Amino acid sequence: MSYPICFEKDCLRLSRLAAFVVALTSLTAVSHTYAQAGAPPQPPPVPAAPGNVAGETPAAVVRDPAADANLLYYAAQGDLTKFQRFLQRGGSVQEARRQDGKTVLMLAANRGSLPIVQLALKENADVNAADKIGMSALMLASRAGHAAIVAELIKSGASVENKNVNGMTALSLAVQAQKPEVVSQLLAGSASVATKDNWGNTPLMLAASGDPGIVQSLLKAGADVKARNSIGKTALGIAVAKKNEGAAAQLRAAGGFE
């Protein structure tokens, strides 16, 4: 018959002590291994998202909170490279708008950046969207005299008859700004010469104080030389008041009167 070499409590203490020694030995070995390696092992790197820009985190590529604001800024600047960069980061040409209501397409059209206009249209920008005063991309491009952009917008379905808060169409704005090439494009796109703004002025009346060449283009397109505005003025009456002899001569030759 054998007897235990220790009492029950003493045996339990010895057992716990042995377990502690084993654990301590293992920990020492692991620490020694890390020291030799220089550092504990690191988790694998997160793979870069598609289209990642070198040196940037995947999170910035997936969605940059400022992407829309940057799209608007670089559209206004006409910077195609940076515009494309923020488009790739999730910027939306459909949703991005400034506080004044201007979209990416409007800003690019006003700036005269045909490449950004074309890219925005490719990304399904609303070609007939208007800002808070009713100005569309076509109106802005027309007023600024960007003929190539006007042609691109018309080809993409821009309405030539939409009006801003003053009742002015793209043609009215182009005439007022004296942009003859744009006027010709809008007339070729079937823009109405009979349209009137909030004061009853037709494009011909707006032209009467400016470029005689535009007056001639409007007359050829069928503009009514006898129409009167809200205060009873005809195109000839306006030309005479502004001492625009070239325009006045054309209007008289077309049957105009004061």
PDB file of C-alpha atoms in Angstrom:
ATOM      1  CA  MET A   1       0.000   0.000   0.000  1.00  0.00           C
ATOM      2  CA  SER A   2       1.423   3.396  -1.054  1.00  0.00           C
ATOM      3  CA  TYR A   3       0.949   6.735   0.652  1.00  0.00           C
ATOM      4  CA  PRO A   4       0.886  10.226  -0.903  1.00  0.00           C
ATOM      5  CA  ILE A   5       4.058  12.163  -0.407  1.00  0.00           C
ATOM      6  CA  CYS A   6       2.041  15.336   0.367  1.00  0.00           C
ATOM      7  CA  PHE A   7      -1.238  16.325   1.788  1.00  0.00           C
ATOM      8  CA  GLU A   8      -4.076  17.256  -0.566  1.00  0.00           C
ATOM      9  CA  LYS A   9      -3.648  21.046  -0.227  1.00  0.00           C
ATOM     10  CA  ASP A  10       0.105  20.778  -0.628  1.00  0.00           C
ATOM     11  CA  CYS A  11      -0.267  18.648  -3.775  1.00  0.00           C
ATOM     12  CA  LEU A  12      -2.630  21.250  -5.267  1.00  0.00           C
ATOM     13  CA  ARG A  13      -0.138  24.027  -4.598  1.00  0.00           C
ATOM     14  CA  LEU A  14       2.662  22.048  -6.213  1.00  0.00           C
ATOM     15  CA  SER A  15       0.501  21.343  -9.247  1.00  0.00           C
ATOM     16  CA  ARG A  16      -0.300  25.041  -9.703  1.00  0.00           C
ATOM     17  CA  LEU A  17       3.335  25.970  -9.254  1.00  0.00           C
ATOM     18  CA  ALA A  18       4.379  23.514 -11.958  1.00  0.00           C
ATOM     19  CA  ALA A  19       1.791  24.936 -14.363  1.00  0.00           C
ATOM     20  CA  PHE A  20       3.045  28.452 -13.670  1.00  0.00           C
ATOM     21  CA  VAL A  21       6.639  27.452 -14.387  1.00  0.00           C
ATOM     22  CA  VAL A  22       5.644  25.889 -17.708  1.00  0.00           C
ATOM     23  CA  ALA A  23       3.666  29.011 -18.731  1.00  0.00           C
ATOM     24  CA  LEU A  24       6.523  31.296 -17.747  1.00  0.00           C
ATOM     25  CA  THR A  25       8.972  29.229 -19.775  1.00  0.00           C
ATOM     26  CA  SER A  26       6.726  29.424 -22.857  1.00  0.00           C
ATOM     27  CA  LEU A  27       6.299  33.187 -22.503  1.00  0.00           C
ATOM     28  CA  THR A  28      10.044  33.674 -22.224  1.00  0.00           C
ATOM     29  CA  ALA A  29      10.593  31.657 -25.386  1.00  0.00           C
ATOM     30  CA  VAL A  30       8.021  33.698 -27.332  1.00  0.00           C
ATOM     31  CA  SER A  31       9.539  36.975 -26.114  1.00  0.00           C
ATOM     32  CA  HIS A  32      12.965  35.789 -27.198  1.00  0.00           C
ATOM     33  CA  THR A  33      11.615  34.937 -30.646  1.00  0.00           C
ATOM     34  CA  TYR A  34      10.026  38.411 -31.043  1.00  0.00           C
ATOM     35  CA  ALA A  35      13.234  40.077 -29.914  1.00  0.00           C
ATOM     36  CA  GLN A  36      15.202  38.216 -32.572  1.00  0.00           C
ATOM     37  CA  ALA A  37      12.675  39.136 -35.260  1.00  0.00           C
ATOM     38  CA  GLY A  38      12.685  42.772 -34.166  1.00  0.00           C
ATOM     39  CA  ALA A  39       8.886  43.079 -33.707  1.00  0.00           C
ATOM     40  CA  PRO A  40       5.788  40.931 -33.282  1.00  0.00           C
ATOM     41  CA  PRO A  41       4.120  39.799 -36.505  1.00  0.00           C
ATOM     42  CA  GLN A  42       1.777  42.350 -38.134  1.00  0.00           C
ATOM     43  CA  PRO A  43      -1.615  41.701 -39.767  1.00  0.00           C
ATOM     44  CA  PRO A  44      -1.593  41.498 -43.571  1.00  0.00           C
ATOM     45  CA  PRO A  45      -2.018  44.849 -45.341  1.00  0.00           C
ATOM     46  CA  VAL A  46      -5.455  45.820 -46.605  1.00  0.00           C
ATOM     47  CA  PRO A  47      -5.477  45.415 -50.384  1.00  0.00           C
ATOM     48  CA  ALA A  48      -5.788  48.670 -52.333  1.00  0.00           C
ATOM     49  CA  ALA A  49      -9.160  49.472 -53.832  1.00  0.00           C
ATOM     50  CA  PRO A  50      -9.447  49.652 -57.611  1.00  0.00           C
ATOM     51  CA  GLY A  51      -8.256  52.967 -58.959  1.00  0.00           C
ATOM     52  CA  ASN A  52      -6.337  53.813 -55.809  1.00  0.00           C
ATOM     53  CA  VAL A  53      -4.012  56.772 -55.999  1.00  0.00           C
ATOM     54  CA  ALA A  54      -0.478  55.997 -54.855  1.00  0.00           C
ATOM     55  CA  GLY A  55       0.125  56.846 -51.216  1.00  0.00           C
ATOM     56  CA  GLU A  56      -3.543  57.179 -50.293  1.00  0.00           C
ATOM     57  CA  THR A  57      -5.695  54.938 -48.159  1.00  0.00           C
ATOM     58  CA  PRO A  58      -8.379  52.710 -49.686  1.00  0.00           C
ATOM     59  CA  ALA A  59     -11.015  54.539 -47.639  1.00  0.00           C
ATOM     60  CA  ALA A  60     -10.262  57.797 -49.460  1.00  0.00           C
ATOM     61  CA  VAL A  61     -10.740  56.092 -52.799  1.00  0.00           C
ATOM     62  CA  VAL A  62     -13.953  54.332 -51.862  1.00  0.00           C
ATOM     63  CA  ARG A  63     -15.621  57.617 -50.891  1.00  0.00           C
ATOM     64  CA  ASP A  64     -14.136  61.039 -50.364  1.00  0.00           C
ATOM     65  CA  PRO A  65     -16.678  63.143 -48.440  1.00  0.00           C
ATOM     66  CA  ALA A  66     -15.430  66.232 -50.278  1.00  0.00           C
ATOM     67  CA  ALA A  67     -15.572  64.662 -53.742  1.00  0.00           C
ATOM     68  CA  ASP A  68     -18.683  66.554 -54.868  1.00  0.00           C
ATOM     69  CA  ALA A  69     -17.331  69.896 -53.650  1.00  0.00           C
ATOM     70  CA  ASN A  70     -14.059  69.265 -55.455  1.00  0.00           C
ATOM     71  CA  LEU A  71     -15.898  68.298 -58.649  1.00  0.00           C
ATOM     72  CA  LEU A  72     -17.658  71.648 -58.576  1.00  0.00           C
ATOM     73  CA  TYR A  73     -14.457  73.541 -57.855  1.00  0.00           C
ATOM     74  CA  TYR A  74     -12.398  71.951 -60.616  1.00  0.00           C
ATOM     75  CA  ALA A  75     -15.257  72.176 -63.117  1.00  0.00           C
ATOM     76  CA  ALA A  76     -15.327  75.922 -62.477  1.00  0.00           C
ATOM     77  CA  GLN A  77     -11.533  76.023 -62.884  1.00  0.00           C
ATOM     78  CA  GLY A  78     -11.585  73.921 -66.043  1.00  0.00           C
ATOM     79  CA  ASP A  79      -9.032  71.476 -64.605  1.00  0.00           C
ATOM     80  CA  LEU A  80      -9.820  68.182 -66.345  1.00  0.00           C
ATOM     81  CA  THR A  81      -7.112  66.117 -64.607  1.00  0.00           C
ATOM     82  CA  LYS A  82      -8.234  66.974 -61.086  1.00  0.00           C
ATOM     83  CA  PHE A  83     -11.881  66.776 -62.105  1.00  0.00           C
ATOM     84  CA  GLN A  84     -11.333  63.184 -63.254  1.00  0.00           C
ATOM     85  CA  ARG A  85      -9.489  62.417 -60.025  1.00  0.00           C
ATOM     86  CA  PHE A  86     -12.434  63.355 -57.830  1.00  0.00           C
ATOM     87  CA  LEU A  87     -14.880  61.722 -60.196  1.00  0.00           C
ATOM     88  CA  GLN A  88     -12.994  58.463 -59.575  1.00  0.00           C
ATOM     89  CA  ARG A  89     -13.301  59.045 -55.821  1.00  0.00           C
ATOM     90  CA  GLY A  90     -17.069  58.962 -55.992  1.00  0.00           C
ATOM     91  CA  GLY A  91     -18.071  62.493 -56.926  1.00  0.00           C
ATOM     92  CA  SER A  92     -21.480  62.682 -58.618  1.00  0.00           C
ATOM     93  CA  VAL A  93     -22.168  64.999 -61.549  1.00  0.00           C
ATOM     94  CA  GLN A  94     -25.889  64.412 -60.980  1.00  0.00           C
ATOM     95  CA  GLU A  95     -25.953  65.342 -57.294  1.00  0.00           C
ATOM     96  CA  ALA A  96     -23.180  67.908 -56.875  1.00  0.00           C
ATOM     97  CA  ARG A  97     -24.574  71.452 -56.607  1.00  0.00           C
ATOM     98  CA  ARG A  98     -23.350  74.731 -55.232  1.00  0.00           C
ATOM     99  CA  GLN A  99     -25.495  76.832 -52.917  1.00  0.00           C
ATOM    100  CA  ASP A 100     -26.568  78.939 -55.892  1.00  0.00           C
ATOM    101  CA  GLY A 101     -27.861  75.792 -57.585  1.00  0.00           C
ATOM    102  CA  LYS A 102     -25.147  75.518 -60.204  1.00  0.00           C
ATOM    103  CA  THR A 103     -24.148  72.020 -61.267  1.00  0.00           C
ATOM    104  CA  VAL A 104     -20.874  70.640 -62.574  1.00  0.00           C
ATOM    105  CA  LEU A 105     -22.174  70.917 -66.143  1.00  0.00           C
ATOM    106  CA  MET A 106     -23.199  74.545 -65.694  1.00  0.00           C
ATOM    107  CA  LEU A 107     -19.837  75.541 -64.247  1.00  0.00           C
ATOM    108  CA  ALA A 108     -17.882  73.774 -66.976  1.00  0.00           C
ATOM    109  CA  ALA A 109     -20.113  75.300 -69.663  1.00  0.00           C
ATOM    110  CA  ASN A 110     -19.658  78.778 -68.233  1.00  0.00           C
ATOM    111  CA  ARG A 111     -15.894  78.255 -67.993  1.00  0.00           C
ATOM    112  CA  GLY A 112     -15.648  77.019 -71.556  1.00  0.00           C
ATOM    113  CA  SER A 113     -14.170  73.606 -70.750  1.00  0.00           C
ATOM    114  CA  LEU A 114     -15.429  71.370 -73.542  1.00  0.00           C
ATOM    115  CA  PRO A 115     -13.648  68.210 -72.237  1.00  0.00           C
ATOM    116  CA  ILE A 116     -15.323  68.514 -68.816  1.00  0.00           C
ATOM    117  CA  VAL A 117     -18.685  69.259 -70.440  1.00  0.00           C
ATOM    118  CA  GLN A 118     -18.337  66.138 -72.580  1.00  0.00           C
ATOM    119  CA  LEU A 119     -17.305  64.019 -69.600  1.00  0.00           C
ATOM    120  CA  ALA A 120     -20.186  65.334 -67.477  1.00  0.00           C
ATOM    121  CA  LEU A 121     -22.642  64.526 -70.265  1.00  0.00           C
ATOM    122  CA  LYS A 122     -21.134  61.048 -70.539  1.00  0.00           C
ATOM    123  CA  GLU A 123     -21.791  60.656 -66.798  1.00  0.00           C
ATOM    124  CA  ASN A 124     -25.473  61.503 -67.437  1.00  0.00           C
ATOM    125  CA  ALA A 125     -25.487  65.075 -66.170  1.00  0.00           C
ATOM    126  CA  ASP A 126     -28.915  66.716 -66.503  1.00  0.00           C
ATOM    127  CA  VAL A 127     -28.465  68.896 -69.585  1.00  0.00           C
ATOM    128  CA  ASN A 128     -31.554  70.999 -68.783  1.00  0.00           C
ATOM    129  CA  ALA A 129     -31.005  71.532 -65.062  1.00  0.00           C
ATOM    130  CA  ALA A 130     -31.299  75.156 -63.919  1.00  0.00           C
ATOM    131  CA  ASP A 131     -29.777  77.096 -61.043  1.00  0.00           C
ATOM    132  CA  LYS A 132     -31.701  79.268 -58.577  1.00  0.00           C
ATOM    133  CA  ILE A 133     -32.205  82.042 -61.122  1.00  0.00           C
ATOM    134  CA  GLY A 134     -33.202  79.681 -63.904  1.00  0.00           C
ATOM    135  CA  MET A 135     -29.900  79.634 -65.769  1.00  0.00           C
ATOM    136  CA  SER A 136     -29.106  76.391 -67.596  1.00  0.00           C
ATOM    137  CA  ALA A 137     -25.771  75.179 -68.936  1.00  0.00           C
ATOM    138  CA  LEU A 138     -26.846  76.255 -72.432  1.00  0.00           C
ATOM    139  CA  MET A 139     -27.739  79.747 -71.244  1.00  0.00           C
ATOM    140  CA  LEU A 140     -24.413  80.152 -69.470  1.00  0.00           C
ATOM    141  CA  ALA A 141     -22.410  78.908 -72.445  1.00  0.00           C
ATOM    142  CA  SER A 142     -24.429  81.107 -74.815  1.00  0.00           C
ATOM    143  CA  ARG A 143     -23.914  84.250 -72.759  1.00  0.00           C
ATOM    144  CA  ALA A 144     -20.187  83.495 -72.466  1.00  0.00           C
ATOM    145  CA  GLY A 145     -19.859  82.872 -76.200  1.00  0.00           C
ATOM    146  CA  HIS A 146     -18.605  79.284 -76.049  1.00  0.00           C
ATOM    147  CA  ALA A 147     -19.817  78.162 -79.468  1.00  0.00           C
ATOM    148  CA  ALA A 148     -18.379  74.628 -79.370  1.00  0.00           C
ATOM    149  CA  ILE A 149     -20.055  73.957 -76.029  1.00  0.00           C
ATOM    150  CA  VAL A 150     -23.358  75.389 -77.247  1.00  0.00           C
ATOM    151  CA  ALA A 151     -23.224  72.962 -80.173  1.00  0.00           C
ATOM    152  CA  GLU A 152     -22.405  70.040 -77.855  1.00  0.00           C
ATOM    153  CA  LEU A 153     -25.261  70.864 -75.479  1.00  0.00           C
ATOM    154  CA  ILE A 154     -27.815  71.235 -78.272  1.00  0.00           C
ATOM    155  CA  LYS A 155     -26.664  67.919 -79.719  1.00  0.00           C
ATOM    156  CA  SER A 156     -27.185  66.370 -76.273  1.00  0.00           C
ATOM    157  CA  GLY A 157     -30.773  67.584 -76.007  1.00  0.00           C
ATOM    158  CA  ALA A 158     -30.522  70.993 -74.341  1.00  0.00           C
ATOM    159  CA  SER A 159     -33.720  73.010 -74.745  1.00  0.00           C
ATOM    160  CA  VAL A 160     -33.246  76.281 -76.625  1.00  0.00           C
ATOM    161  CA  GLU A 161     -36.568  77.622 -75.300  1.00  0.00           C
ATOM    162  CA  ASN A 162     -36.072  77.367 -71.526  1.00  0.00           C
ATOM    163  CA  LYS A 163     -36.178  80.739 -69.755  1.00  0.00           C
ATOM    164  CA  ASN A 164     -34.463  82.164 -66.686  1.00  0.00           C
ATOM    165  CA  VAL A 165     -36.226  84.228 -64.004  1.00  0.00           C
ATOM    166  CA  ASN A 166     -36.068  87.287 -66.280  1.00  0.00           C
ATOM    167  CA  GLY A 167     -37.809  85.419 -69.071  1.00  0.00           C
ATOM    168  CA  MET A 168     -34.677  85.262 -71.202  1.00  0.00           C
ATOM    169  CA  THR A 169     -33.762  82.299 -73.388  1.00  0.00           C
ATOM    170  CA  ALA A 170     -30.282  81.264 -74.485  1.00  0.00           C
ATOM    171  CA  LEU A 171     -30.821  83.270 -77.692  1.00  0.00           C
ATOM    172  CA  SER A 172     -31.818  86.399 -75.771  1.00  0.00           C
ATOM    173  CA  LEU A 173     -28.697  86.103 -73.626  1.00  0.00           C
ATOM    174  CA  ALA A 174     -26.389  85.508 -76.594  1.00  0.00           C
ATOM    175  CA  VAL A 175     -27.870  88.513 -78.407  1.00  0.00           C
ATOM    176  CA  GLN A 176     -27.560  90.736 -75.349  1.00  0.00           C
ATOM    177  CA  ALA A 177     -23.929  89.636 -74.875  1.00  0.00           C
ATOM    178  CA  GLN A 178     -23.259  90.195 -78.608  1.00  0.00           C
ATOM    179  CA  LYS A 179     -22.056  86.690 -79.453  1.00  0.00           C
ATOM    180  CA  PRO A 180     -22.803  86.388 -83.200  1.00  0.00           C
ATOM    181  CA  GLU A 181     -21.431  82.864 -83.674  1.00  0.00           C
ATOM    182  CA  VAL A 182     -23.553  81.528 -80.836  1.00  0.00           C
ATOM    183  CA  VAL A 183     -26.599  83.394 -82.159  1.00  0.00           C
ATOM    184  CA  SER A 184     -26.147  81.647 -85.507  1.00  0.00           C
ATOM    185  CA  GLN A 185     -25.873  78.249 -83.802  1.00  0.00           C
ATOM    186  CA  LEU A 186     -29.003  78.814 -81.744  1.00  0.00           C
ATOM    187  CA  LEU A 187     -30.945  79.947 -84.793  1.00  0.00           C
ATOM    188  CA  ALA A 188     -29.763  76.825 -86.610  1.00  0.00           C
ATOM    189  CA  GLY A 189     -31.069  74.886 -83.601  1.00  0.00           C
ATOM    190  CA  SER A 190     -34.549  76.387 -84.136  1.00  0.00           C
ATOM    191  CA  ALA A 191     -34.426  78.920 -81.306  1.00  0.00           C
ATOM    192  CA  SER A 192     -37.483  81.178 -81.458  1.00  0.00           C
ATOM    193  CA  VAL A 193     -36.940  84.782 -82.577  1.00  0.00           C
ATOM    194  CA  ALA A 194     -40.413  85.668 -81.257  1.00  0.00           C
ATOM    195  CA  THR A 195     -39.630  84.924 -77.603  1.00  0.00           C
ATOM    196  CA  LYS A 196     -40.082  87.818 -75.160  1.00  0.00           C
ATOM    197  CA  ASP A 197     -38.494  88.489 -71.793  1.00  0.00           C
ATOM    198  CA  ASN A 198     -40.324  89.841 -68.732  1.00  0.00           C
ATOM    199  CA  TRP A 199     -40.249  93.362 -70.217  1.00  0.00           C
ATOM    200  CA  GLY A 200     -41.589  92.288 -73.578  1.00  0.00           C
ATOM    201  CA  ASN A 201     -38.258  92.561 -75.369  1.00  0.00           C
ATOM    202  CA  THR A 202     -37.642  90.243 -78.306  1.00  0.00           C
ATOM    203  CA  PRO A 203     -34.122  89.196 -79.342  1.00  0.00           C
ATOM    204  CA  LEU A 204     -34.333  91.763 -82.164  1.00  0.00           C
ATOM    205  CA  MET A 205     -34.994  94.553 -79.664  1.00  0.00           C
ATOM    206  CA  LEU A 206     -32.031  93.418 -77.588  1.00  0.00           C
ATOM    207  CA  ALA A 207     -29.880  93.404 -80.717  1.00  0.00           C
ATOM    208  CA  ALA A 208     -30.968  96.908 -81.752  1.00  0.00           C
ATOM    209  CA  SER A 209     -28.513  98.531 -79.374  1.00  0.00           C
ATOM    210  CA  GLY A 210     -25.628  96.265 -80.366  1.00  0.00           C
ATOM    211  CA  ASP A 211     -24.056  94.367 -83.260  1.00  0.00           C
ATOM    212  CA  PRO A 212     -25.727  95.166 -86.630  1.00  0.00           C
ATOM    213  CA  GLY A 213     -24.614  91.740 -87.854  1.00  0.00           C
ATOM    214  CA  ILE A 214     -26.793  90.071 -85.230  1.00  0.00           C
ATOM    215  CA  VAL A 215     -29.701  92.304 -86.265  1.00  0.00           C
ATOM    216  CA  GLN A 216     -29.271  91.042 -89.814  1.00  0.00           C
ATOM    217  CA  SER A 217     -29.179  87.387 -88.679  1.00  0.00           C
ATOM    218  CA  LEU A 218     -32.402  87.814 -86.707  1.00  0.00           C
ATOM    219  CA  LEU A 219     -34.155  89.554 -89.586  1.00  0.00           C
ATOM    220  CA  LYS A 220     -33.168  86.711 -91.913  1.00  0.00           C
ATOM    221  CA  ALA A 221     -34.596  84.265 -89.371  1.00  0.00           C
ATOM    222  CA  GLY A 222     -37.974  86.026 -89.525  1.00  0.00           C
ATOM    223  CA  ALA A 223     -37.878  88.373 -86.528  1.00  0.00           C
ATOM    224  CA  ASP A 224     -40.889  90.702 -86.357  1.00  0.00           C
ATOM    225  CA  VAL A 225     -39.596  94.212 -86.999  1.00  0.00           C
ATOM    226  CA  LYS A 226     -42.949  95.736 -85.940  1.00  0.00           C
ATOM    227  CA  ALA A 227     -43.223  94.148 -82.478  1.00  0.00           C
ATOM    228  CA  ARG A 228     -43.345  96.420 -79.412  1.00  0.00           C
ATOM    229  CA  ASN A 229     -42.152  95.788 -75.872  1.00  0.00           C
ATOM    230  CA  SER A 230     -43.968  96.522 -72.599  1.00  0.00           C
ATOM    231  CA  ILE A 231     -43.374 100.280 -72.871  1.00  0.00           C
ATOM    232  CA  GLY A 232     -44.270 100.473 -76.552  1.00  0.00           C
ATOM    233  CA  LYS A 233     -40.778 100.568 -78.026  1.00  0.00           C
ATOM    234  CA  THR A 234     -39.973  98.892 -81.345  1.00  0.00           C
ATOM    235  CA  ALA A 235     -36.557  97.587 -82.325  1.00  0.00           C
ATOM    236  CA  LEU A 236     -36.035 100.639 -84.554  1.00  0.00           C
ATOM    237  CA  GLY A 237     -37.073 102.976 -81.751  1.00  0.00           C
ATOM    238  CA  ILE A 238     -34.447 101.399 -79.524  1.00  0.00           C
ATOM    239  CA  ALA A 239     -31.755 101.587 -82.225  1.00  0.00           C
ATOM    240  CA  VAL A 240     -32.464 105.281 -82.777  1.00  0.00           C
ATOM    241  CA  ALA A 241     -32.437 106.011 -79.041  1.00  0.00           C
ATOM    242  CA  LYS A 242     -29.071 104.245 -78.730  1.00  0.00           C
ATOM    243  CA  LYS A 243     -27.749 106.044 -81.842  1.00  0.00           C
ATOM    244  CA  ASN A 244     -26.954 102.692 -83.450  1.00  0.00           C
ATOM    245  CA  GLU A 245     -27.029 103.880 -87.054  1.00  0.00           C
ATOM    246  CA  GLY A 246     -26.003 100.553 -88.582  1.00  0.00           C
ATOM    247  CA  ALA A 247     -28.803  98.647 -86.879  1.00  0.00           C
ATOM    248  CA  ALA A 248     -31.299 101.455 -87.554  1.00  0.00           C
ATOM    249  CA  ALA A 249     -30.546 101.365 -91.272  1.00  0.00           C
ATOM    250  CA  GLN A 250     -31.178  97.622 -91.448  1.00  0.00           C
ATOM    251  CA  LEU A 251     -34.405  97.903 -89.481  1.00  0.00           C
ATOM    252  CA  ARG A 252     -35.726 100.679 -91.707  1.00  0.00           C
ATOM    253  CA  ALA A 253     -34.835  98.653 -94.797  1.00  0.00           C
ATOM    254  CA  ALA A 254     -36.836  95.756 -93.340  1.00  0.00           C
ATOM    255  CA  GLY A 255     -39.923  97.940 -92.868  1.00  0.00           C
ATOM    256  CA  GLY A 256     -39.361  98.957 -89.276  1.00  0.00           C
ATOM    257  CA  PHE A 257     -40.723 102.105 -87.660  1.00  0.00           C
ATOM    258  CA  GLU A 258     -40.399 103.894 -84.376  1.00  0.00           C
TER     259      GLU A 258
END
